[in-house]
Structure formats: structure tokens, C-alpha cells
mmCIF file of C-alpha atoms in Angstrom:
data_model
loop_
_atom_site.group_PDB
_atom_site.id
_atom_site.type_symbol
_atom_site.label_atom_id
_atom_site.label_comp_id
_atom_site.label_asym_id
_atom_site.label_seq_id
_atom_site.Cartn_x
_atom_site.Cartn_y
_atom_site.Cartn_z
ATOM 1 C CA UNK A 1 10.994 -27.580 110.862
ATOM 2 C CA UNK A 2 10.562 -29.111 107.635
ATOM 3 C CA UNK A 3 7.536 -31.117 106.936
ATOM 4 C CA UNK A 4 6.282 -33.081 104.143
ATOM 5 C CA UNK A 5 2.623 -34.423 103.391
ATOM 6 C CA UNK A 6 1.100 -37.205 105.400
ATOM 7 C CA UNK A 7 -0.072 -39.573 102.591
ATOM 8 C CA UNK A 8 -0.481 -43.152 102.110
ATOM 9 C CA UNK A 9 0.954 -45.040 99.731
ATOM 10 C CA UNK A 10 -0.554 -48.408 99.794
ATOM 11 C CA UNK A 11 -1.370 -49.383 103.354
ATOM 12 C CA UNK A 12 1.028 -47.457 105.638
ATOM 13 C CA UNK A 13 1.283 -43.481 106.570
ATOM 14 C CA UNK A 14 4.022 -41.852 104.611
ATOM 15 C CA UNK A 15 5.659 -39.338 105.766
ATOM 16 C CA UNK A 16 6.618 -36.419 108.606
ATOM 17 C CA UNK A 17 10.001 -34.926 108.493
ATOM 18 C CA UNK A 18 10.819 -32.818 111.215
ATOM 19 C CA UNK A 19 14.318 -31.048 110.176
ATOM 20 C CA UNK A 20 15.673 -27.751 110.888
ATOM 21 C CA UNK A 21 15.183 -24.932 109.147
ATOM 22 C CA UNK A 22 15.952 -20.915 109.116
ATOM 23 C CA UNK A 23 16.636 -18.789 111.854
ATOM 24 C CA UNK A 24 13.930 -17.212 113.962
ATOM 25 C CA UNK A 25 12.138 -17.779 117.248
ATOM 26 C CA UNK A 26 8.351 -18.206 117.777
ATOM 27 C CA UNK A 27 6.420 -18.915 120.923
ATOM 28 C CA UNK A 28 4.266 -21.751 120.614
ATOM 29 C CA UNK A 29 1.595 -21.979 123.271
ATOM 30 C CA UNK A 30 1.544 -25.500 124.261
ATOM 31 C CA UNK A 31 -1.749 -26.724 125.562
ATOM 32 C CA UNK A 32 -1.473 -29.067 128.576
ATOM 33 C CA UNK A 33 -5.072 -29.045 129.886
ATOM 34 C CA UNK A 34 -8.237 -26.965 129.238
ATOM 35 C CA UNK A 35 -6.852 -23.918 131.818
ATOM 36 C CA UNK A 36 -3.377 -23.487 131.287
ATOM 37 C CA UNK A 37 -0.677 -22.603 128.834
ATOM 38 C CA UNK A 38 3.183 -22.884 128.564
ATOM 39 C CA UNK A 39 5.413 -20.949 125.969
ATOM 40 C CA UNK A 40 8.010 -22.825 124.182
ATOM 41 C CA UNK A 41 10.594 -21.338 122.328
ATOM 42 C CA UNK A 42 12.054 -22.480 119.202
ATOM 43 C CA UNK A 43 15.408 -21.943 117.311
ATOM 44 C CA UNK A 44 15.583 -22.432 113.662
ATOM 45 C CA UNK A 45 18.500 -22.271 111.287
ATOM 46 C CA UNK A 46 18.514 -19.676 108.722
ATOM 47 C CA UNK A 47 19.617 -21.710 105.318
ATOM 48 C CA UNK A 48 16.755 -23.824 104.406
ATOM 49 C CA UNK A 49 16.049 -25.133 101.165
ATOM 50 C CA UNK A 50 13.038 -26.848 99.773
ATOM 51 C CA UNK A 51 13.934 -30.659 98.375
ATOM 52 C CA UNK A 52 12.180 -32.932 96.715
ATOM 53 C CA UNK A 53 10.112 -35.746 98.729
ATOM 54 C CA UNK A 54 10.244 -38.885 97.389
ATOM 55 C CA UNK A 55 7.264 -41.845 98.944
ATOM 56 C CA UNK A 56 7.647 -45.522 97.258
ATOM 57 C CA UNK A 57 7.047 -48.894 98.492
ATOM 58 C CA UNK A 58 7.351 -51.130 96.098
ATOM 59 C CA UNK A 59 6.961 -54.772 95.657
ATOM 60 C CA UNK A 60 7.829 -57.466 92.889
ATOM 61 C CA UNK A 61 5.317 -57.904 90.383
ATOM 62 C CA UNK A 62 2.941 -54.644 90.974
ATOM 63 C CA UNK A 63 3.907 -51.449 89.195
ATOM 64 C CA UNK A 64 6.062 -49.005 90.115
ATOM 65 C CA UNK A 65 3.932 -45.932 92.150
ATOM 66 C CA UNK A 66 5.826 -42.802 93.440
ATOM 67 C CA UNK A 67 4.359 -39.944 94.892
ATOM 68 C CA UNK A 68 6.544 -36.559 94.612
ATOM 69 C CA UNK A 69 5.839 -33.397 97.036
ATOM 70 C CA UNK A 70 8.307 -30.397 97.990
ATOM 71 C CA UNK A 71 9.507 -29.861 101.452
ATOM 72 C CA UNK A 72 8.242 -26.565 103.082
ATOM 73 C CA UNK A 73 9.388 -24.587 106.063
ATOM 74 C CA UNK A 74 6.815 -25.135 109.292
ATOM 75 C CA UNK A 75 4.025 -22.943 109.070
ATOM 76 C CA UNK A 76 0.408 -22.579 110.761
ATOM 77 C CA UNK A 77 -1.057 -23.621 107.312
ATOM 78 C CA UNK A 78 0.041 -25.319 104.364
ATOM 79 C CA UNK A 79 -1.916 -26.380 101.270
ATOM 80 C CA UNK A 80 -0.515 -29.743 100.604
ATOM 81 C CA UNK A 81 -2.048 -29.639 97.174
ATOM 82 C CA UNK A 82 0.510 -26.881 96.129
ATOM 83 C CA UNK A 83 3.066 -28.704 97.256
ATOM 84 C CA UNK A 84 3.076 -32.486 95.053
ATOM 85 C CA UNK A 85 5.255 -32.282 92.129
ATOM 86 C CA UNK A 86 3.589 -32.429 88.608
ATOM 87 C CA UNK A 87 6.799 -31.189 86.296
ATOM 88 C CA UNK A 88 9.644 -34.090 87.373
ATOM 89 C CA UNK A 89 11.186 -36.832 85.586
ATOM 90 C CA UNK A 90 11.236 -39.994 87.551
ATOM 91 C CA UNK A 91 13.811 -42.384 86.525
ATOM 92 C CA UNK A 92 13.879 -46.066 87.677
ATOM 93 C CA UNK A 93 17.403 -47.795 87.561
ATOM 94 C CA UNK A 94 18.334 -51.703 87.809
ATOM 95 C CA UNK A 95 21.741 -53.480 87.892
ATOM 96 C CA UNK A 96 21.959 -54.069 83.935
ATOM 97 C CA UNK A 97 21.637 -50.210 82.891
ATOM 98 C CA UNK A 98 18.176 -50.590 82.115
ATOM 99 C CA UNK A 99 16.205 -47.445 82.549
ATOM 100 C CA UNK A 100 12.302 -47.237 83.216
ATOM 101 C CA UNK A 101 10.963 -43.949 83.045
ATOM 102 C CA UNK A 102 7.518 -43.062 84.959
ATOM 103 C CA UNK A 103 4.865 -40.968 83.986
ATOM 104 C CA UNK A 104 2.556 -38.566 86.065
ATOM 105 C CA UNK A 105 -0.612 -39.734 86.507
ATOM 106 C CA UNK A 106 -2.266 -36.851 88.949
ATOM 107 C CA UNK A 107 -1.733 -35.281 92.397
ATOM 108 C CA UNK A 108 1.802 -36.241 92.287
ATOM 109 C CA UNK A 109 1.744 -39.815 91.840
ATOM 110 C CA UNK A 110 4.082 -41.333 89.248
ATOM 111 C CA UNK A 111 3.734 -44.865 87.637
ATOM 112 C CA UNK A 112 5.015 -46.922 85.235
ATOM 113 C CA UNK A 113 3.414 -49.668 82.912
ATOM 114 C CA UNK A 114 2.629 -53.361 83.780
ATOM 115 C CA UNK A 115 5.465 -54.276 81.163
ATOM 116 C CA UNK A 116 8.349 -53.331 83.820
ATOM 117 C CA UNK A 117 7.894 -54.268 87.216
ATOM 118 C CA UNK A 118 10.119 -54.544 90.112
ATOM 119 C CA UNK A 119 11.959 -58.100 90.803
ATOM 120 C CA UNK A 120 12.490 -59.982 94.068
ATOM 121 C CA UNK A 121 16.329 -59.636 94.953
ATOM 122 C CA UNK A 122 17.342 -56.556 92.531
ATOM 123 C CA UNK A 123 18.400 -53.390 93.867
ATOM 124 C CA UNK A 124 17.056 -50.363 92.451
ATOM 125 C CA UNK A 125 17.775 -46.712 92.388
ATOM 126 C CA UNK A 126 15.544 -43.883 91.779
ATOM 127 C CA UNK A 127 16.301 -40.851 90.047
ATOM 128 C CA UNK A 128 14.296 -37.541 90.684
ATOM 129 C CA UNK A 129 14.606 -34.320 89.545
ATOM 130 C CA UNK A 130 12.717 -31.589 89.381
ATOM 131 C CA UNK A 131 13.247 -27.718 88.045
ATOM 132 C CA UNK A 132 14.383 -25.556 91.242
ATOM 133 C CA UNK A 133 15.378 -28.748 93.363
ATOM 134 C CA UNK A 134 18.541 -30.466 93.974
ATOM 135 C CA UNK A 135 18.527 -33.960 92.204
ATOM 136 C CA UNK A 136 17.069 -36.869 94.862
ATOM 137 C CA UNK A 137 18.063 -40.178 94.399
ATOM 138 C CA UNK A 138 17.935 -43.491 97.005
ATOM 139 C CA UNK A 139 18.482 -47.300 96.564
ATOM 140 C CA UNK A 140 16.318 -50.306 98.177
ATOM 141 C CA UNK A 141 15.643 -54.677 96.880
ATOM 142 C CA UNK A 142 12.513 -56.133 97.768
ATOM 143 C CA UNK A 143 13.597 -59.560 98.766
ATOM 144 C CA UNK A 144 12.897 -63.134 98.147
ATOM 145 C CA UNK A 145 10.300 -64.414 100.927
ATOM 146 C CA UNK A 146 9.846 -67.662 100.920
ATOM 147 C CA UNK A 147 7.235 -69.349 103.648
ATOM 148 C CA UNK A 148 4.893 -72.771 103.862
ATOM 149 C CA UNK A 149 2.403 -74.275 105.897
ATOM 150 C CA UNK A 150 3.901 -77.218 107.829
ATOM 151 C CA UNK A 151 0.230 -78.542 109.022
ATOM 152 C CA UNK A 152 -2.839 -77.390 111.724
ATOM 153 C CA UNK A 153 -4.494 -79.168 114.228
ATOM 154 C CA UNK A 154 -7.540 -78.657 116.345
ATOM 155 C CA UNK A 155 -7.563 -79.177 120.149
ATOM 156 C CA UNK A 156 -9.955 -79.268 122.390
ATOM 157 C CA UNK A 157 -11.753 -75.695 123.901
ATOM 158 C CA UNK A 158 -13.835 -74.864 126.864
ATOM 159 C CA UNK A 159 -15.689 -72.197 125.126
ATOM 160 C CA UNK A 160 -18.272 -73.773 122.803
ATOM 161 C CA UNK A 161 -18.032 -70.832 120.692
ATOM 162 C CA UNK A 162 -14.593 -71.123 119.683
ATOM 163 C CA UNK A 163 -12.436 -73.416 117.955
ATOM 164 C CA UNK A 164 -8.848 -73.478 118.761
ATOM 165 C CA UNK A 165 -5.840 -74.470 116.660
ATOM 166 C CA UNK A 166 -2.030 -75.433 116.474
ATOM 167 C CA UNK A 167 -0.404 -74.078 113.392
ATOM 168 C CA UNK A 168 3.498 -74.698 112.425
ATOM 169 C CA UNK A 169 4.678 -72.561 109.394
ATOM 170 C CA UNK A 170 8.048 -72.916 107.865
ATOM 171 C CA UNK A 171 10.178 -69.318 106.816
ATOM 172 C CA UNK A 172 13.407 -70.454 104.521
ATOM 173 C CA UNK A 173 15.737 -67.896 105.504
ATOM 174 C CA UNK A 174 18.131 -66.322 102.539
ATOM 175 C CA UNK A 175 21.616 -65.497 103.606
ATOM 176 C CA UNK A 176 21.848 -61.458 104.939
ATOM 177 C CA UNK A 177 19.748 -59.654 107.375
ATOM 178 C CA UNK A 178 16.012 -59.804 106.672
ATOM 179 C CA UNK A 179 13.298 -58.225 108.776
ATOM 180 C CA UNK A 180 9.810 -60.179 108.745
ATOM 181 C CA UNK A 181 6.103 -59.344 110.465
ATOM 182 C CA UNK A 182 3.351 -61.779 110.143
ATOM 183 C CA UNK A 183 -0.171 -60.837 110.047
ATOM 184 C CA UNK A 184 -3.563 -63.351 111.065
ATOM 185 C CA UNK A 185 -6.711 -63.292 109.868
ATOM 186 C CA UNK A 186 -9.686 -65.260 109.614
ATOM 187 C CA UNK A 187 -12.521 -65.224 107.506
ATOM 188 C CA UNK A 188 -16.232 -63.758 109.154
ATOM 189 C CA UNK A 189 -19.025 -65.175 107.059
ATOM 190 C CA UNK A 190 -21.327 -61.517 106.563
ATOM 191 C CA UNK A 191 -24.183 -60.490 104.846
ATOM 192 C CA UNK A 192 -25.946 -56.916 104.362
ATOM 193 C CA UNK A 193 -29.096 -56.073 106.385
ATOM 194 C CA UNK A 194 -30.716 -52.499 105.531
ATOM 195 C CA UNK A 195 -26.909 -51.270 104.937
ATOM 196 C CA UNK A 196 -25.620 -52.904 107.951
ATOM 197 C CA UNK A 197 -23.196 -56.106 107.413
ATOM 198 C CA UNK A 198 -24.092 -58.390 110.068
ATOM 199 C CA UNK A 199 -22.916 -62.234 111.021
ATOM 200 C CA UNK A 200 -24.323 -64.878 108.496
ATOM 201 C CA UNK A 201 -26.080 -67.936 109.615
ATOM 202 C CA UNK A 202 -26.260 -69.588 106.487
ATOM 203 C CA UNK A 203 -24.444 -70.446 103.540
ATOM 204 C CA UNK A 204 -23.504 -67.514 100.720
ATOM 205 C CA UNK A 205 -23.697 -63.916 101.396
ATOM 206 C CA UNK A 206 -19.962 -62.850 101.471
ATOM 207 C CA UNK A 207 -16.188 -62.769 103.555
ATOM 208 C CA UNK A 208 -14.752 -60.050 104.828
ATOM 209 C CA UNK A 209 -11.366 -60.241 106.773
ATOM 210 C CA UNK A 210 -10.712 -60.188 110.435
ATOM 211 C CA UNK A 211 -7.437 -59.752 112.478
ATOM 212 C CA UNK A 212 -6.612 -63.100 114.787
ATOM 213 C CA UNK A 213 -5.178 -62.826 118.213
ATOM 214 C CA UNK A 214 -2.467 -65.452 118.377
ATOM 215 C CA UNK A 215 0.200 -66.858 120.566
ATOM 216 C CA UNK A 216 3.780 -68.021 118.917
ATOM 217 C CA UNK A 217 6.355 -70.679 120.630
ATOM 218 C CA UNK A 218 8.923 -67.990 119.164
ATOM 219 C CA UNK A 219 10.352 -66.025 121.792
ATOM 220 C CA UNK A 220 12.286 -63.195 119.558
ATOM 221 C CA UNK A 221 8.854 -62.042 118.392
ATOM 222 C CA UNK A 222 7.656 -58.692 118.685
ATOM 223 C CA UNK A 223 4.504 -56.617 119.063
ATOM 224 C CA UNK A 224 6.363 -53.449 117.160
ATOM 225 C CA UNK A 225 8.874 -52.942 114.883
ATOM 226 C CA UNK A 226 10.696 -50.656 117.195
ATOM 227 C CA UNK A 227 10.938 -53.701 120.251
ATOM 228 C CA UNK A 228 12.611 -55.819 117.673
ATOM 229 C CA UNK A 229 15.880 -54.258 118.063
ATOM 230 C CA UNK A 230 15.105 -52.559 121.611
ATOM 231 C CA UNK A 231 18.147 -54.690 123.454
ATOM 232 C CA UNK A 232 16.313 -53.641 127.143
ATOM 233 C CA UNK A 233 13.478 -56.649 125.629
ATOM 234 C CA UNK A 234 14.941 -60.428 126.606
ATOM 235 C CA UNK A 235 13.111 -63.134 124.760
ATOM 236 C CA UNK A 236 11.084 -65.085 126.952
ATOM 237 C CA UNK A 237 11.003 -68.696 127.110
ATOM 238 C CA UNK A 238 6.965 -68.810 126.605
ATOM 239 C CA UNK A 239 6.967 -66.590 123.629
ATOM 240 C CA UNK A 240 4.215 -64.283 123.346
ATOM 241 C CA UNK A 241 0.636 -63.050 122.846
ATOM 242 C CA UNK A 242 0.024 -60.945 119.806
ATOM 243 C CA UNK A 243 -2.739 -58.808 118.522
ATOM 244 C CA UNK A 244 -2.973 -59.935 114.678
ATOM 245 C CA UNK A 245 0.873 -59.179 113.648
ATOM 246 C CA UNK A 246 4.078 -59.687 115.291
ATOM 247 C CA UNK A 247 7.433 -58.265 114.159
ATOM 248 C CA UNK A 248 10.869 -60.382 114.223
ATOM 249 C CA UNK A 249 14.561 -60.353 112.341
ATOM 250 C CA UNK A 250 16.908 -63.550 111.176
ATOM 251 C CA UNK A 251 19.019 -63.193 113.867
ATOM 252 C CA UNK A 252 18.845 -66.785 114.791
ATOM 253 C CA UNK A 253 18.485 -68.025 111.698
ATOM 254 C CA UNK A 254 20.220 -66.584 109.119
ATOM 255 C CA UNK A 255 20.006 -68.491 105.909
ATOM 256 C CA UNK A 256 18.422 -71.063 107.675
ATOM 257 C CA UNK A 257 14.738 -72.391 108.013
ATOM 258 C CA UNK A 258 12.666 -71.803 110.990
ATOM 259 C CA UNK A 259 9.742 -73.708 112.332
ATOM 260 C CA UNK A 260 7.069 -71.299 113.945
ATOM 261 C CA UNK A 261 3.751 -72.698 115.653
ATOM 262 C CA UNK A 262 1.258 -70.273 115.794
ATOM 263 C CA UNK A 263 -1.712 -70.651 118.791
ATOM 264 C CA UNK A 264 -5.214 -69.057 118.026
ATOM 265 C CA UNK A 265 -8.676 -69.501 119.056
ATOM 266 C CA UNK A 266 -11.044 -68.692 116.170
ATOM 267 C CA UNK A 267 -15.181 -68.370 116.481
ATOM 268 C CA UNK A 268 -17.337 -70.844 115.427
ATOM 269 C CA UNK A 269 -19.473 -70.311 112.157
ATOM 270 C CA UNK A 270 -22.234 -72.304 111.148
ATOM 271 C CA UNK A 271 -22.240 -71.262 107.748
ATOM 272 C CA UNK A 272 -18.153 -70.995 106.921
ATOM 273 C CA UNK A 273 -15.414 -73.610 108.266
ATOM 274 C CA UNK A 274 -12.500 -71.690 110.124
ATOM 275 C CA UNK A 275 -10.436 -70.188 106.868
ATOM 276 C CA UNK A 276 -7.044 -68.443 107.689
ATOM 277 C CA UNK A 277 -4.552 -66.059 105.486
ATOM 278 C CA UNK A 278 -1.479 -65.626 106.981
ATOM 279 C CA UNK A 279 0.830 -62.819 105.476
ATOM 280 C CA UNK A 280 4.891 -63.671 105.629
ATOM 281 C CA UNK A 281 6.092 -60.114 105.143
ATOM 282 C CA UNK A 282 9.937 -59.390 104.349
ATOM 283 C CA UNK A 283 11.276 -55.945 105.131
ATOM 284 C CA UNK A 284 13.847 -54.046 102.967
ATOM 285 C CA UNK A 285 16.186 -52.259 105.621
ATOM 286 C CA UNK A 286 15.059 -49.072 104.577
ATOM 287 C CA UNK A 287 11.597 -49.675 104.990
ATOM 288 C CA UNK A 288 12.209 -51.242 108.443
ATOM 289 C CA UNK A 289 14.192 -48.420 109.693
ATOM 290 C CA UNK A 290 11.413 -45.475 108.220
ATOM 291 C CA UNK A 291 9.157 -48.028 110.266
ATOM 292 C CA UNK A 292 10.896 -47.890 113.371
ATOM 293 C CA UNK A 293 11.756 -44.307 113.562
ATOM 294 C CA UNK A 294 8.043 -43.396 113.022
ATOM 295 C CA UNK A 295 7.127 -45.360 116.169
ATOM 296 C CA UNK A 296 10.163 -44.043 118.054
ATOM 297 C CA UNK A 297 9.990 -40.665 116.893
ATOM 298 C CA UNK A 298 6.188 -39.914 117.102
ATOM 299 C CA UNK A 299 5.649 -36.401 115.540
ATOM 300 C CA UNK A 300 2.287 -35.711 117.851
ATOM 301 C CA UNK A 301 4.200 -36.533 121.005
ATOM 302 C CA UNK A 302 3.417 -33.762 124.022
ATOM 303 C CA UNK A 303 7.325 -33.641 124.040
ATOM 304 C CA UNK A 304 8.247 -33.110 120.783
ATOM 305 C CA UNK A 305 9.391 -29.793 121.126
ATOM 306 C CA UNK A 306 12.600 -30.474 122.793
ATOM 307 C CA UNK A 307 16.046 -28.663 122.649
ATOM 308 C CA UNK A 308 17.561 -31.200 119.873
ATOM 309 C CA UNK A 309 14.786 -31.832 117.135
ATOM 310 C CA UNK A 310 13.930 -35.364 116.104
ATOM 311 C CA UNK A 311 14.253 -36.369 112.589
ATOM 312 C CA UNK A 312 12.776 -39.300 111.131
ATOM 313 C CA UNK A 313 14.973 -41.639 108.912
ATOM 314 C CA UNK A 314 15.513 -40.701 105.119
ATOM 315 C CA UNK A 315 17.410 -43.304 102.384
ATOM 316 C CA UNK A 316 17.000 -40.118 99.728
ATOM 317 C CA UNK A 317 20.250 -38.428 98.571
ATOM 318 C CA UNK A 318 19.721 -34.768 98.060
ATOM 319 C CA UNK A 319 15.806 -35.103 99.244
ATOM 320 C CA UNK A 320 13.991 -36.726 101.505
ATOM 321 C CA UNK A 321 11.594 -39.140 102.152
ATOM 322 C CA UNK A 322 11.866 -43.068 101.817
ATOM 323 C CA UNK A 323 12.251 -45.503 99.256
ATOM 324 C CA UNK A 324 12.096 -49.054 100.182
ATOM 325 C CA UNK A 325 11.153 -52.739 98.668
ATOM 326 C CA UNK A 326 8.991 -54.567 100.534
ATOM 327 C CA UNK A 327 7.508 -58.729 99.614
ATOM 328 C CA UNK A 328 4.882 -60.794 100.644
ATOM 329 C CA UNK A 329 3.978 -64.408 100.773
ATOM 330 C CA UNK A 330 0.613 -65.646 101.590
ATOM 331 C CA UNK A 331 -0.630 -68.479 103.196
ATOM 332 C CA UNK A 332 -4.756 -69.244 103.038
ATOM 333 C CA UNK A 333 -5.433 -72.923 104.251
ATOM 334 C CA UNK A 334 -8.791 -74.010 106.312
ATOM 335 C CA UNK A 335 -9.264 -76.202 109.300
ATOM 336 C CA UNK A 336 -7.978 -79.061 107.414
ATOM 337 C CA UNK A 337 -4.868 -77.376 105.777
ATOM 338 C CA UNK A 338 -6.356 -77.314 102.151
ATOM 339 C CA UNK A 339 -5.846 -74.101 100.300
ATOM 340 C CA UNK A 340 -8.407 -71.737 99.298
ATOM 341 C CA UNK A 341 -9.474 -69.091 96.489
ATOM 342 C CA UNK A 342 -10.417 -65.838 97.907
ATOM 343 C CA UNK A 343 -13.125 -65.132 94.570
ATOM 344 C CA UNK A 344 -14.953 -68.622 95.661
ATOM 345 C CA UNK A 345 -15.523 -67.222 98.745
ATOM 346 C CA UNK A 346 -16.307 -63.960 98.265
ATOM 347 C CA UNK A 347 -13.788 -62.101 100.219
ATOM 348 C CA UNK A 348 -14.861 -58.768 100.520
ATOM 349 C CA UNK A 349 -18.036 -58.951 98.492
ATOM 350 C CA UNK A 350 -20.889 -58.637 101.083
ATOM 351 C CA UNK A 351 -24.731 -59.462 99.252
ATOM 352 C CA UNK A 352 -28.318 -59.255 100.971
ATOM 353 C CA UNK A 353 -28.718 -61.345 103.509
ATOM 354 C CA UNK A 354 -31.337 -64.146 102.916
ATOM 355 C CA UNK A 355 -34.536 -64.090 104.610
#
């Protein structure tokens, strides 16, 4: 097999790519339970060639971050440290022929200045090479997203600790496939007692975010990315019940807007009015698909050993890896749909509590 480091590159796990590799059979004793053992036997080809690895996710206005390793052959232990590239030129391209080169920074990781950053809607291609490794190279856009708050409104709840809410949101659909998620949170008013953040009771102290269980009148919604395009899943007239983020395409309304209400129950604070952030997230396909084959094709999986070897998905030319856009809108509005600054409120700043 042919593996490459696990490590993350902004929020999400980059990246484990199973592929085969040179000829030889081990016996692998696979552990089923604390008494027994079962040898498997694997085949590998014999013509295996280290590439480059490319991991970027980039989005419009931050700089450009890549992080370079080499592909090794499966072994009992690698030292992933060896293995980032230090020596290669990195080489951003854009529709008009201009060329943004990136610099190495440390460990592998590549950026460029704050005077050239990615834009929504432009297709890029990266350029990597790297002395002893076939040239790498992959395309991805990071496009437009473009979402509003329609209104909220409270309703009644039997549980005196909660407050409930009804809240419509607007997506304005581009023409051509996009993939979105959305993502809930709420803000928990904390402060710090003896190095333990705890619920405040009164005003000040700091915010910290906190994933919202919701319900959605849109039936083509989707608890992974992998169920999205899973045609065994029928939408359901109800919709569904989602655990902070659900996962959905254009497919119904492409280049068109969509009205989404969103159902949530949210605690009740003393010291902080309900505040929400809602993230509008839109996919680049090759992001989506890297996404989808990691939950398909999970690398830890008590079957993974089987007689055809899985391979997760790859946009890199002559490498491997993934290079994808990615864009996000957000929406933070409180319990009366007025918007809100995340420094006034401390987000993520947690102080003493008061006495």
C-alpha cells in the first residue's frame, strides 16, 4: 500500500491513500478479539514509485497553505517527519497566466503572501515539483456562496429551560452543480473557575461556541456527505433531525433560490440572549468527492484488507493527494434577527468568573 501522512489542514483530516505497491506477500495477524488470530495475506505489485502528496483547501480571501509529503511503501513504521517536502517549488496558476509562487515556511507547509489570494469562481491549478518526483499538478474553484437570513420566530416550549425557534434562510443558487453543508451553533455564556470553564449566571465573562441540534422542512438533507448521493436514501416528506450540520446538493434548485426553515430548541441563559452562527458552506467537487470517499472508504475498517484494495479519491496528476476550493458564508443573528460582532461578545475569550 501506499500511504501518506494524516495531517490537518485547517479543520478536516487530510489524507490516507491506500494504493498498490511492489510485489511481495506478508501475513498480517489480524486481531478479532483478545484470544484469537487470523492470517491475511497480501499481494503487492512490484513497480512502485514514491510521488509527491499534495494537501490544500483553500478559500477566497485567506492565503494560499499547501502542505507537501512523499508517498512511501506500507511499512510497520514510518517517520512522517522524513517524509514532508522542504526542497519543491510550488507554483499557483489562474486563468490570466498569472503565476504566484509559494514559499516554505516549515514541516512542509507552503504559503504565499496576503497580496495574492484565491478568488470566488476562478479555477486554479497547482504546480509541484520536486527533485526525484514526477511533476504533480491538479485543478479546483472555490465558488460563489451566497446565503441570508429570511427572519426567526419563537414559539412556545414545554421545557422551561429551553427556548425554541423557527428559522427560514435563503441559499441563491449559481447555475452548475454545487454541494452545500450547514453547520448550527449557539453561543454558551462561560466563565473560568480554578481552570475549569463553567456556565455564567451573569453578565461578561466570555462565549464559546456550541453545536445546535436542529430539524429542517428540507427533505434532500443529509446527515453525511456520503448519503447525499447514496440513491438507496428517498427524501422524506418530514425532512429530518440533524446533529449540528447537514449535507445537501442543488439538485432541485439549480440556479435557483431555496427557502430552508431550520427547527431548534436552544437553552435558556440568564446572562446572554439566544445568539446563533449559521455556516452556508459550498463544496468544490473535488473536495466533496475526497469527502465522501473518506467516509465510504474508511482506512481503519476491520475489513479493509480485502482482495481488491480501496483507494481514496485523488484530483493530483502525477501525485496524489487533493486539492480543492472550498467558501463560506456566515450568518450570526440573535433571537430577534439583529446581527452580531463576535469581539463584543467575546467569542472564545473565557475570563474569571465573578464572585
Amino acid at each position: 500500500m501506499e500511504t501518506a501522512d494524516p495531517v490537518a489542514i485547517g479543520s478536516r483530516l487530510f489524507l490516507w491513500n491506500p494504493i498498490l505497491m511492489k510485489h511481495w506477500s506478508i501475513m498480517v495477524a489480524a486481531v478479532f478479539s483478545w484470544h484469537c488470530a487470523v492470517p491475511v495475506e497480501l499481494e503487492f505489485e512490484a513497480d512502485f514509485a514514491p510521488k509527491a502528496v499534495v494537501n490544500a483547501e483553500f478559500t477566497p480571501d485567506s492565503i494560499w497553505t499547501v502542505l507537501l509529503s512523499r508517498s512511501v511503501a506500507y511499512t510497520d513504521s514510518v517517520d512522517w517527519d522524513q517524509q514532508v517536502l522542504t526542497n519543491a517549488s510550488v507554483r499557483i496558476h489562474d486563468p490570466e497566466g498569472f503565476v504566484n509562487s509559494l514559499t516554505h515556511v516549515g514541516q512542509g507547509i507552503y504559503q504565499s503572501s496576503f497580496e495574492h489570494t484565491p478568488i470566488a469562481d476562478t479555477r486554479y491549478t497547482i504546480v509541484v515539483t520536486a527533485p526525484g518526483l514526477p511533476e504533480a499538478r491538479a485543478s479546483s474553484m472555490a465558488r460563489s456562496v451566497e446565503a441570508a437570513l429570511v427572519d426567526i420566530r419563537e414559539f412556545s416550549s414545554t421545557d422551561t429551560t429551553k427556548r425554541s425557534f423557527r428559522v427560514r434562510i435563503r441559499i441563491e443558487d449559481q447555475p452548475g452543480q454545487d454541494y452545500y453543508s450547514l453547520d448550527l451553533d449557539y453561543l454558551q455564556p462561560l466563565c473560568d473557575e480554578e481552570g475549569r470553564s463553567r456556565v455564567n449566571q451573569v453578565e461578561g465573562g466570555g462565549t464559546r461556541y456550541h453545536f445546535v441540534r436542529f430539524d429542517s422542512d428540507f427533505s434532500e438533507m443529509r446527515e453525511t456527505v456520503a448519503d447525499v448521493n447514496d440513491p438507496s436514501l428517498l427524501p422524506t416528506a418530514e425532512g429530518g433531525y440533524y446533529n449540528g450540520e447537514a449535507y445537501f446538493s442543488d439538485h432541485s434548485f439549480e440556479g435557483d433560490s431555496k427557502l430552508i426553515e431550520l427547527t431548534m430548541n436552544l437553552p435558556h441563559y440568564d446572562a446572554l440572549a439566544p445568539h446563533i452562527r449559521i455556516s452556508v458552506t459550498n463544496w468544490s467537487k473535488e473536495l466533496w468527492s475526497y469527502a465522501e470517499y473518506r467516509v465510504l472508504v474508511f482506512p481503519f475498517d476491520p475489513n479493509f484488507f480485502e482482495e481488491a484494495p480501496k483507494v481514496i479519491y485523488s484530483n493530483v496528476s502525477g501525485g496524489l493527494g487533493v486539492f480543492g476550493g472550498i467558501n463560506y458564508e456566515y450568518l450570526r443573528f440573535d433571537h430577534n434577527g439583529n446581527s452580531w460582532d463576535e469581539g463584543a461578545l467575546n467569542v472564545g475569550t473565557i475570563q474569571p468568573c465573578v464572585q
